[in-house]
PDB file of C-alpha atoms in Angstrom:
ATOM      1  CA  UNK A   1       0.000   0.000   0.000  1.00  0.00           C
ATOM      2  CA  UNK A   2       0.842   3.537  -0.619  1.00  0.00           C
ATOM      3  CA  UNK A   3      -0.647   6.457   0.743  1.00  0.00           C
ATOM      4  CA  UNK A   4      -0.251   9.853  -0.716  1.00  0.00           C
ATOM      5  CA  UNK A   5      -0.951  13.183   0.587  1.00  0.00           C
ATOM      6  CA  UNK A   6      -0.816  16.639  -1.461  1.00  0.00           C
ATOM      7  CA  UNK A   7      -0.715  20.037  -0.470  1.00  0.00           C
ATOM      8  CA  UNK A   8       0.014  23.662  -1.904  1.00  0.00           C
ATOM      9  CA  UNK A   9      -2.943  24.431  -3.089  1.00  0.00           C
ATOM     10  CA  UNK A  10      -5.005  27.515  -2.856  1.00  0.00           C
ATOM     11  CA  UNK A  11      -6.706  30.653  -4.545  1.00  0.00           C
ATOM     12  CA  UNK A  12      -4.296  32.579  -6.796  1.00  0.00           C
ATOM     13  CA  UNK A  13      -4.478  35.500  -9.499  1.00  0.00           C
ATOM     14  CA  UNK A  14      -3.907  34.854 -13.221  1.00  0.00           C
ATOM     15  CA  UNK A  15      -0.068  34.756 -13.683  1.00  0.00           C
ATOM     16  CA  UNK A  16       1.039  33.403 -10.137  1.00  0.00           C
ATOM     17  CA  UNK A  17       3.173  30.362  -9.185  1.00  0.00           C
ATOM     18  CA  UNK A  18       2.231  27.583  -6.856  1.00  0.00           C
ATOM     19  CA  UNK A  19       4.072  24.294  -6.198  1.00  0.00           C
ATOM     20  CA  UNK A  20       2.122  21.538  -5.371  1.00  0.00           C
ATOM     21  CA  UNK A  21       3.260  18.659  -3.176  1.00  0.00           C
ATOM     22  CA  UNK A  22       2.526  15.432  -2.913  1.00  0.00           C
ATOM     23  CA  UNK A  23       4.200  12.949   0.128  1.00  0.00           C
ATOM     24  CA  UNK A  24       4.183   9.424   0.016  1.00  0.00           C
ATOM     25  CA  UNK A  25       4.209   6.722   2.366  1.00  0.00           C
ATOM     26  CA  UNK A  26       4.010   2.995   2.628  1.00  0.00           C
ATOM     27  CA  UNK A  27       5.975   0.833  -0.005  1.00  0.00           C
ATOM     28  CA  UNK A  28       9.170   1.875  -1.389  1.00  0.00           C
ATOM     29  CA  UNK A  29       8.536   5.022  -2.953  1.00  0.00           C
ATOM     30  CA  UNK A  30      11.449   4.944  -5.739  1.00  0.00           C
ATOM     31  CA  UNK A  31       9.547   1.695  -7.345  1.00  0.00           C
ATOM     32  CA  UNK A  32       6.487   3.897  -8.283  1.00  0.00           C
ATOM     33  CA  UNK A  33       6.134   6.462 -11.073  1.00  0.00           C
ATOM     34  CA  UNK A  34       4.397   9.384  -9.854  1.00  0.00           C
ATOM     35  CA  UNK A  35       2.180  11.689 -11.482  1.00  0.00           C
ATOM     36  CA  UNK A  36      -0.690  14.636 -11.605  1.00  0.00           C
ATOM     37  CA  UNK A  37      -3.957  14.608 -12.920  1.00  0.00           C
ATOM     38  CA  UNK A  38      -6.583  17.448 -12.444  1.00  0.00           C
ATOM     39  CA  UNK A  39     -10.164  17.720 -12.484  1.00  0.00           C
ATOM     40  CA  UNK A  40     -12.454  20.851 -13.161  1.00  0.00           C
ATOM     41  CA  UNK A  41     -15.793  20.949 -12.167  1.00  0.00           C
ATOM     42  CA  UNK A  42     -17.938  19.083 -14.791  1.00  0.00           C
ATOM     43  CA  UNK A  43     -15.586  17.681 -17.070  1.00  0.00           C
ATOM     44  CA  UNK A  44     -13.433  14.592 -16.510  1.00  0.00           C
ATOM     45  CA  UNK A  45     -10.086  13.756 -14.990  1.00  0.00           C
ATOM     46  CA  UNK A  46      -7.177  15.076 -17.104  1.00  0.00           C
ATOM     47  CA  UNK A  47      -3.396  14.235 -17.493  1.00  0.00           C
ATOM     48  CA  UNK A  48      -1.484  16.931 -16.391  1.00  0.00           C
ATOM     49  CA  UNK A  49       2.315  15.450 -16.179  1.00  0.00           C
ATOM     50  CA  UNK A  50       4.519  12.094 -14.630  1.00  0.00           C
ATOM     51  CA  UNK A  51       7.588  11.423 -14.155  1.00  0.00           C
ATOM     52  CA  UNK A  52       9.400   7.352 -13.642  1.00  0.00           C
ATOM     53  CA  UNK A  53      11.179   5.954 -10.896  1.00  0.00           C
ATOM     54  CA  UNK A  54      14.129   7.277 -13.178  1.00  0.00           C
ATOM     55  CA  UNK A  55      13.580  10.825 -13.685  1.00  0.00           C
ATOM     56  CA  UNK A  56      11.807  10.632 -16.848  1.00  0.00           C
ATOM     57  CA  UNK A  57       8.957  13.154 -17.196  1.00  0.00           C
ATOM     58  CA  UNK A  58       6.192  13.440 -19.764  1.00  0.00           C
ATOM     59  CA  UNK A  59       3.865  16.802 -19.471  1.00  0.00           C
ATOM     60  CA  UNK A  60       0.399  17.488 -20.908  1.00  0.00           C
ATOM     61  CA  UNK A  61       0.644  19.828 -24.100  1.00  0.00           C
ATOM     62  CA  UNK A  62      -2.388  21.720 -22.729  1.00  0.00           C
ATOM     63  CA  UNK A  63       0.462  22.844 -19.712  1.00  0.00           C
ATOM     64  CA  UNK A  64       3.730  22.439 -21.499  1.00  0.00           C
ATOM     65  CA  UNK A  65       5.907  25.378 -20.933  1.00  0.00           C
ATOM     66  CA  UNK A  66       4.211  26.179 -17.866  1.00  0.00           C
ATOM     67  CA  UNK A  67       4.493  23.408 -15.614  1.00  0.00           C
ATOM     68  CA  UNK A  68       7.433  20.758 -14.686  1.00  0.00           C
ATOM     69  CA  UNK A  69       7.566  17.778 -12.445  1.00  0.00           C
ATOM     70  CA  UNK A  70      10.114  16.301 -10.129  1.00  0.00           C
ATOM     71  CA  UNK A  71      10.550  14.439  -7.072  1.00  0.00           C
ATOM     72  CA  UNK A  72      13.165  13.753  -4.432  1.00  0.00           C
ATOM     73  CA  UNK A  73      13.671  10.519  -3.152  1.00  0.00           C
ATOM     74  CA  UNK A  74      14.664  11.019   0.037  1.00  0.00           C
ATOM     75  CA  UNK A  75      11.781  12.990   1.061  1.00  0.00           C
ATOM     76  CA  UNK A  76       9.410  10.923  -0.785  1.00  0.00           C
ATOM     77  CA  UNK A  77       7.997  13.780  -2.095  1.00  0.00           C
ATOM     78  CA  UNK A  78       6.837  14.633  -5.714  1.00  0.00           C
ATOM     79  CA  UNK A  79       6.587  17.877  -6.745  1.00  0.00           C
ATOM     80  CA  UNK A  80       4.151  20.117  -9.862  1.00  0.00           C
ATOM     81  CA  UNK A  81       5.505  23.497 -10.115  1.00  0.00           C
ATOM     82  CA  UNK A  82       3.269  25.652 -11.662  1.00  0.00           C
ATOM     83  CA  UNK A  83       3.785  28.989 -13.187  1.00  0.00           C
ATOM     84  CA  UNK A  84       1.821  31.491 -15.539  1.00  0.00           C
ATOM     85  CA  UNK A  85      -1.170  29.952 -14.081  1.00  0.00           C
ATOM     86  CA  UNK A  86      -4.368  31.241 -16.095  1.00  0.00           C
ATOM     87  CA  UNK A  87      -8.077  30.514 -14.687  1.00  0.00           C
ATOM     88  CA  UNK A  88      -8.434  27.768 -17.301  1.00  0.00           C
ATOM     89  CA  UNK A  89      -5.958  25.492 -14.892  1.00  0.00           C
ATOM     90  CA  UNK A  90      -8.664  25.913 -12.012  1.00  0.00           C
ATOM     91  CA  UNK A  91      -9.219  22.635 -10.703  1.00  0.00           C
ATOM     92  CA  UNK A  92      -8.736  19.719  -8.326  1.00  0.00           C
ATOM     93  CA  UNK A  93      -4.993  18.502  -8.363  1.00  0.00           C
ATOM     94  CA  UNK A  94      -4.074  14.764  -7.617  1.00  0.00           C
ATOM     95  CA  UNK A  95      -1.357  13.070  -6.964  1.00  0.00           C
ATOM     96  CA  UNK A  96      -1.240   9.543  -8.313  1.00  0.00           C
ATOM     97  CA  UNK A  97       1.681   6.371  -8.164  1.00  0.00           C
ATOM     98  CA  UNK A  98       2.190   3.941 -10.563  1.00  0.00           C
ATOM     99  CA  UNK A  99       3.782   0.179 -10.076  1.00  0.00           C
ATOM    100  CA  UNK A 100       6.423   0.210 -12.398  1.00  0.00           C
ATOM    101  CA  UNK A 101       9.188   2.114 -13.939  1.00  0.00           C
ATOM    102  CA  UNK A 102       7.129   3.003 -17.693  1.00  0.00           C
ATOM    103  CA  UNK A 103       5.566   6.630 -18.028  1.00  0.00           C
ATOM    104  CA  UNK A 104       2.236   6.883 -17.477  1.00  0.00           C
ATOM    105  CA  UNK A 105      -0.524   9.199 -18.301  1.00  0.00           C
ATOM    106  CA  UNK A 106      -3.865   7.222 -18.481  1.00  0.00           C
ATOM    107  CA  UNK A 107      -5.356   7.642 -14.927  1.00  0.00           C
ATOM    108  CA  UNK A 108      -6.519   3.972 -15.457  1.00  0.00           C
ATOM    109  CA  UNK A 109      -2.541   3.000 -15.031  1.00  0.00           C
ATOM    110  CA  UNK A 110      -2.541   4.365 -11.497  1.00  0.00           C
ATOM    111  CA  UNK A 111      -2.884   2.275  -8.701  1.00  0.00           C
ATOM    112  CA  UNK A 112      -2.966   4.453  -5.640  1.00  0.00           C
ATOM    113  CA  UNK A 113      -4.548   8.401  -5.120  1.00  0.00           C
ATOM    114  CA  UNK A 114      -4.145  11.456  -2.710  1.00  0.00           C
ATOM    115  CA  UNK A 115      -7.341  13.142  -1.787  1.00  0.00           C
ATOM    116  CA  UNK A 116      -6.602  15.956  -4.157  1.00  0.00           C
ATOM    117  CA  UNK A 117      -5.780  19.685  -3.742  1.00  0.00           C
ATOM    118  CA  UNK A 118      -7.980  22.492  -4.867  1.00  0.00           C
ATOM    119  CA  UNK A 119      -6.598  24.930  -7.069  1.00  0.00           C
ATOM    120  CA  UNK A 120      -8.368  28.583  -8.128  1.00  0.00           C
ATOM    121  CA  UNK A 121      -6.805  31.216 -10.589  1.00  0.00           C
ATOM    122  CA  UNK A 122      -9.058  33.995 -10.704  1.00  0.00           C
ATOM    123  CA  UNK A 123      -8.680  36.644 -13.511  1.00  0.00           C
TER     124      UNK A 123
END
């Protein structure tokens, strides 16, 4: 098992930075690929970006330029840093980990979730 927990979320103005965060416990954390998916209200979960057990990251186009992942191992801790944030990003961010070393960016790949973090860019 794997539990995850993210934070760093919050109400921001068009063009501000936020880092999300997203700690993991459990099983050995450097066997997992980690990534973030968001969810605005009525429409369905979304890819946002993942990264392998290696370092190897894959980012939604829709955020590309904007937004980067990366995690450090010894805090177990993976990491969305998000910048030129526009009210179109508004949603609910989760973390998610992945069994394997492969990049992942269907949601069904996932096998365990955080709660989520809200996130609000107003204009």
């Amino acid at each position: 098992q794997v539990q995850l927990v993210e934070s760093g979320g919050g109400p921001v103005q068009t063009g501000a930075s936020l880092r999300l965060s997203c700690v993991a416990s459990g099983r050995t954390f450097t066997t997992y690929a980690m990534g973030w998916f968001r969810q605005a209200p009525g429409k369905e979960r979304e890819f946002v970006a993942t990264i392998t057990f290696g370092g190897v990251t894959r980012i939604a186009d829709s955020v590309k330029g904007r937004f980067t992942i990366s995690r450090d191992y010894a805090k177990n801790t993976a990491y969305l840093q998000m910048n030129s944030l526009e009210p179109e990003d508004t949603a609910v961010y989760y973390c998610a980990a992945a069994l394997g070393s492969l990049l992942r960016d269907l949601s069904s790949e996932y096998d365990y979730w955080g709660q989520g973090t809200q996130v609000t860019v107003s204009s």
